[in-house]
Coordinates of C-alpha atoms in Angstrom, one line a residue:
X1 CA 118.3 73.3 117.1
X2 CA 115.5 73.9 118.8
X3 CA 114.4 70.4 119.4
X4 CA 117.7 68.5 119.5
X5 CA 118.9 64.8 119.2
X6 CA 117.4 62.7 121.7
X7 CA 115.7 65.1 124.1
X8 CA 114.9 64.7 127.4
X9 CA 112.9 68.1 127.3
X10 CA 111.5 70.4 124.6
X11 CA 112.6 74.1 125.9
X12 CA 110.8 77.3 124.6
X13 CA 113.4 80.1 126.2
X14 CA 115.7 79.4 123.3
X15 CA 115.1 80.3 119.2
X16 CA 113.6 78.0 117.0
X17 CA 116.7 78.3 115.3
X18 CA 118.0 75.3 113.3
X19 CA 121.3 74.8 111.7
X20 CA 125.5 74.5 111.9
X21 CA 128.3 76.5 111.0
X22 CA 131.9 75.7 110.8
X23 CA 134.7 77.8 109.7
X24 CA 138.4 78.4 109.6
X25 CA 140.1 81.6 108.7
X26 CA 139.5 81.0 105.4
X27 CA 135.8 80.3 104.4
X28 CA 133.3 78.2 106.2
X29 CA 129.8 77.7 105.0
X30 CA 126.5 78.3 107.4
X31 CA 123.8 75.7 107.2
X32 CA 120.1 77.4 107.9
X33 CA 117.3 74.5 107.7
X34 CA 114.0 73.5 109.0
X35 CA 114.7 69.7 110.0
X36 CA 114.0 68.6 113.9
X37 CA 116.7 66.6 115.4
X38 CA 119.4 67.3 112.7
X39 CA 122.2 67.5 112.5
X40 CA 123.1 64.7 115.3
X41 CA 125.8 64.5 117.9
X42 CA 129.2 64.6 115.7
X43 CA 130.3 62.0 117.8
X44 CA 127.5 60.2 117.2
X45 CA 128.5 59.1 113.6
X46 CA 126.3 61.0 110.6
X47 CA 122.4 59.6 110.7
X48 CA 119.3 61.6 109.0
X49 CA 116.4 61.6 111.5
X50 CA 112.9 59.9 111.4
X51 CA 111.9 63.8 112.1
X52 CA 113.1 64.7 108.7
X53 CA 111.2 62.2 107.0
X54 CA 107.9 62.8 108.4
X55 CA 106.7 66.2 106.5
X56 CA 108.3 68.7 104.0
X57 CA 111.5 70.2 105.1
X58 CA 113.7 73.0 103.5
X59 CA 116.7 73.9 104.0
X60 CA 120.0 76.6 102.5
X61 CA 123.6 75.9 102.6
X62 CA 126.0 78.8 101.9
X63 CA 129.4 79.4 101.3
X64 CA 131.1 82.5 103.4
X65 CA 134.6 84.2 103.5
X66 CA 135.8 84.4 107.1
X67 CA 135.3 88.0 107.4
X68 CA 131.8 87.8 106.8
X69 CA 131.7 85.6 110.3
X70 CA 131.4 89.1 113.0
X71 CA 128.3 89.6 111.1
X72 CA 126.8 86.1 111.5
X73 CA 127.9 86.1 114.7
X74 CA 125.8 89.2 116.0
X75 CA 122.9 87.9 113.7
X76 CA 123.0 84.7 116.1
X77 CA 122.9 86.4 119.2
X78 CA 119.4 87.9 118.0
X79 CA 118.2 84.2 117.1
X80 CA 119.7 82.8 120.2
X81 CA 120.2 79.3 119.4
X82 CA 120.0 76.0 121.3
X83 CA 123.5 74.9 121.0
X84 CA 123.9 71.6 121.7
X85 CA 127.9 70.9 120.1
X86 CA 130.3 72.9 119.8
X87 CA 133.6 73.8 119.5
X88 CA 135.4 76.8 118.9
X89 CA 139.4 77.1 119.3
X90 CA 140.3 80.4 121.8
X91 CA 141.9 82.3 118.5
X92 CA 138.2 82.8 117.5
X93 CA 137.1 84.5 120.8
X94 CA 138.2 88.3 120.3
X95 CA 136.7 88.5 117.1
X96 CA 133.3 86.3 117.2
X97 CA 132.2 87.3 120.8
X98 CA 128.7 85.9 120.6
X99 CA 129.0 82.7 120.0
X100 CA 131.4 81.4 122.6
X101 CA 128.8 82.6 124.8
X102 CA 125.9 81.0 123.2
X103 CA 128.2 77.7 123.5
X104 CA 128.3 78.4 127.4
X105 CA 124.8 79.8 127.3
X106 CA 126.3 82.2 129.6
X107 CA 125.4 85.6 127.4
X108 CA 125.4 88.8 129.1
X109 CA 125.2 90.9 126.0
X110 CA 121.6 93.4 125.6
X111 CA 119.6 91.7 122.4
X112 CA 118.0 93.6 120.3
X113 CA 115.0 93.2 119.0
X114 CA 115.9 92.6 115.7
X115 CA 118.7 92.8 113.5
X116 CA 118.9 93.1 109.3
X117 CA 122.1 92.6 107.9
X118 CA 123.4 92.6 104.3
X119 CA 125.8 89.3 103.9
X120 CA 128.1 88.5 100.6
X121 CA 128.5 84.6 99.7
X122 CA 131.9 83.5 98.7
X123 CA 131.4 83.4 95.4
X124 CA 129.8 87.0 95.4
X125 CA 126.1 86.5 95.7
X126 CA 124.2 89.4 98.1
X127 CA 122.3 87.8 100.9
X128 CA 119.6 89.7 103.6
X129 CA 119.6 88.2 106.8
X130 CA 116.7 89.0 109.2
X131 CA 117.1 88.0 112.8
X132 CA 114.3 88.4 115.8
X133 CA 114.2 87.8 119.2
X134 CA 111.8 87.1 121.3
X135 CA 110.9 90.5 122.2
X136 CA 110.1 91.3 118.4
X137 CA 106.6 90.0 119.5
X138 CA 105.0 90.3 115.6
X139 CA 104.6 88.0 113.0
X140 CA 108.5 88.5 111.5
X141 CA 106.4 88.2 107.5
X142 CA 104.2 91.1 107.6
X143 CA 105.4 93.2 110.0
X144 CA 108.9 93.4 109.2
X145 CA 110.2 90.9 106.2
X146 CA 107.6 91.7 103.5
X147 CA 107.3 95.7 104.6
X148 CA 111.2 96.0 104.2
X149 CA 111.7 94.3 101.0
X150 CA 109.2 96.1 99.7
X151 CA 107.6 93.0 98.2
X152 CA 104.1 90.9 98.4
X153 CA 104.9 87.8 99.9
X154 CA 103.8 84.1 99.7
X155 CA 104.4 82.1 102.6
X156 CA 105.0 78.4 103.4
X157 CA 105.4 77.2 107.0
X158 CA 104.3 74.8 108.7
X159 CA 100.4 75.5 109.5
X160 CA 98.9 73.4 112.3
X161 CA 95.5 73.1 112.3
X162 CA 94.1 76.2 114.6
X163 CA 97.8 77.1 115.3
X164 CA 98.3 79.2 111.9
X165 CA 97.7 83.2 111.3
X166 CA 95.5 84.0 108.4
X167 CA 96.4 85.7 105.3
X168 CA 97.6 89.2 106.5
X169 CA 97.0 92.5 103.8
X170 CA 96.5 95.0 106.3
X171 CA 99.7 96.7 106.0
X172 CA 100.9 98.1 102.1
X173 CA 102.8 94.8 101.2
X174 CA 101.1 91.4 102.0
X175 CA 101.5 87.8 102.9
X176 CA 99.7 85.6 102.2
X177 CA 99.7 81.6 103.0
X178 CA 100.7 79.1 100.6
X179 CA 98.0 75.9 101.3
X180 CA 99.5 73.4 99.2
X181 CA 102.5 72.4 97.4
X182 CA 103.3 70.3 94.0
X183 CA 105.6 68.6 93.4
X184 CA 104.7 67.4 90.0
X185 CA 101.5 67.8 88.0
X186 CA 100.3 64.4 89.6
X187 CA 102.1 64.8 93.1
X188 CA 101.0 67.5 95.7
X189 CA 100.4 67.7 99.0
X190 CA 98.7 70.0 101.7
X191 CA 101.0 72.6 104.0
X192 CA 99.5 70.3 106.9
X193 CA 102.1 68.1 106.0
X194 CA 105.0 70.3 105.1
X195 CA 107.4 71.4 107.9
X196 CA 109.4 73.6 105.6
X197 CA 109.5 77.5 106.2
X198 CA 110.3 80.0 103.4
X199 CA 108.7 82.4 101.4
X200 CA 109.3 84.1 97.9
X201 CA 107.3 87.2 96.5
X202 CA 104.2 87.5 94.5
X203 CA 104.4 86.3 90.9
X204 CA 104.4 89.4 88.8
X205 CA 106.1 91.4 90.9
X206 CA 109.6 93.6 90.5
X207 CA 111.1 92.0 93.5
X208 CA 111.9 88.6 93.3
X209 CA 112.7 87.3 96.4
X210 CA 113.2 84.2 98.2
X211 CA 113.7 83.6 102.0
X212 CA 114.4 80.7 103.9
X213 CA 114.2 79.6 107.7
X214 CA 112.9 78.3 110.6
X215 CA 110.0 80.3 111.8
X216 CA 106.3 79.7 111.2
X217 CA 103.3 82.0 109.9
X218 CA 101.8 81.0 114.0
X219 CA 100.9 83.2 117.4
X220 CA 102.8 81.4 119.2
X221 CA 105.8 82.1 117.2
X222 CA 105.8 86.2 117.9
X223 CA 107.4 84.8 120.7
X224 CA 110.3 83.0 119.6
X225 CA 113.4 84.1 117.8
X226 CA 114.5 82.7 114.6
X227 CA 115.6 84.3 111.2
X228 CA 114.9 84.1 107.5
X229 CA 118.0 84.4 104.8
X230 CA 116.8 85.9 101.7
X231 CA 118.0 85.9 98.1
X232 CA 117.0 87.6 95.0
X233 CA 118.7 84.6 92.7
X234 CA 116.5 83.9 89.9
X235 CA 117.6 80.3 89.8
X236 CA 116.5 79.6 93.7
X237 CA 113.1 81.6 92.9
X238 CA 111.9 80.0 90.2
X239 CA 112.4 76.9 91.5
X240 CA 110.6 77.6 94.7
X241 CA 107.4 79.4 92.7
X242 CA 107.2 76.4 90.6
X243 CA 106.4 74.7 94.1
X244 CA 103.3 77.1 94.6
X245 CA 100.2 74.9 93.8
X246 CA 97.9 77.6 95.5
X247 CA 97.2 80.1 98.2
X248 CA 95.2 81.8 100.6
X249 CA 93.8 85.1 99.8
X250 CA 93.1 87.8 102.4
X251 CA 89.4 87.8 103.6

């Protein structure tokens, strides 16, 4: 996490990657969310953050076989996480090389740019990962995400006032930003507030995809690395285009 449980100092040189993993040589499951602080110190005792609590978060827990891990584990490189607990038993280290390293922050491996990889859930379901560093300096929606899945997309991240990039159809699949969520037909509230970041395409079109993860539609986030997990379940879109209230078309 990029901003992690009781900080003493926010650090930009690492992603704004947020989530856990654990495993065994079984399964494990990988945890991809968009919550500050979270999850705390293990030996800390469970505790859900007042960071949580403030705005909208979102978040995607999924189940993995083990050998679905080497791929993860290059896909984490790219995102280059704040690690802040771990602990991986020695067995693990010749086969997932990356992330003993990111434990140690002592990486000497080249990162890529970015990195697209094709992951299978336990149970069966296809998952696209989309990993970028920090030298992928573009906005990771329309030049790459959108473009690639062949798909219009609508946005929701976080959109600080002056801090947000405008609705983007200058390339042949768009993005455009979601301004305001509901919640029900008498609850709704502005993306101001919400902290979440995902996106799913265009109602209407072929492609129904959903993404979520933990970088925002914002300049300053060209420079960052993070990633977006993407799904084409029907179940997980509609319930995320039912949360559409409106958006912002290109000008």
């Amino acid at each position: 996490n990029d901003g992690v449980p009781k900080p003493v100092n926010y650090s930009r040189k690492y992603g704004h990657t947020k989530g856990l993993l654990l495993w065994n040589r079984v399964q494990g499951f990988w945890l991809i969310h968009s919550i500050p602080q979270f999850p705390p110190i293990p030996e800390e005792g469970y505790d859900y953050p007042p960071t949580g609590r403030r705005n909208g978060q979102s978040g995607i827990c999924i189940t993995f076989k083990y050998n679905q891990y080497e791929a993860i584990d290059s896909q984490l490189l790219v995102c280059n996480p704040n690690v802040y607990s771990c602990s991986i038993p020695a067995t693990f280290h010749q086969e997932l090389i990356h992330m003993p390293q990111l434990c140690t922050r002592a990486s000497s491996s080249e990162i890529p740019g970015r990195l697209l990889t094709t992951l299978q859930s336990a149970q069966g379901q296809k998952f696209l990962h989309f990993a970028k560093s920090d030298s992928f300096l573009d906005d990771i929606f329309a030049a790459w995400m959108a473009q690639r899945l062949k798909t219009h997309l609508l946005t929701e991240t976080w959109q600080r006032k002056r801090q947000e990039l405008p609705s983007n159809c200058s390339l042949p699949y768009h993005v455009y930003n979601i301004k305001a969520i509901k919640l029900s037909r008498h609850s709704y509230f502005s993306s101001y507030q919400d902290h979440a970041k995902w996106c799913i395409s265009q109602k209407g079109t072929k492609n129904r995809w959903t993404c979520i993860g933990d970088l925002n539609r914002s300049p300053h986030q060209a420079f960052r690395s993070g990633g977006f997990i993407c799904t084409q379940n029907w179940q997980i879109y509609q319930a995320f285009q039912g949360l559409v209230l409106y958006y912002e078309s290109c000008k």
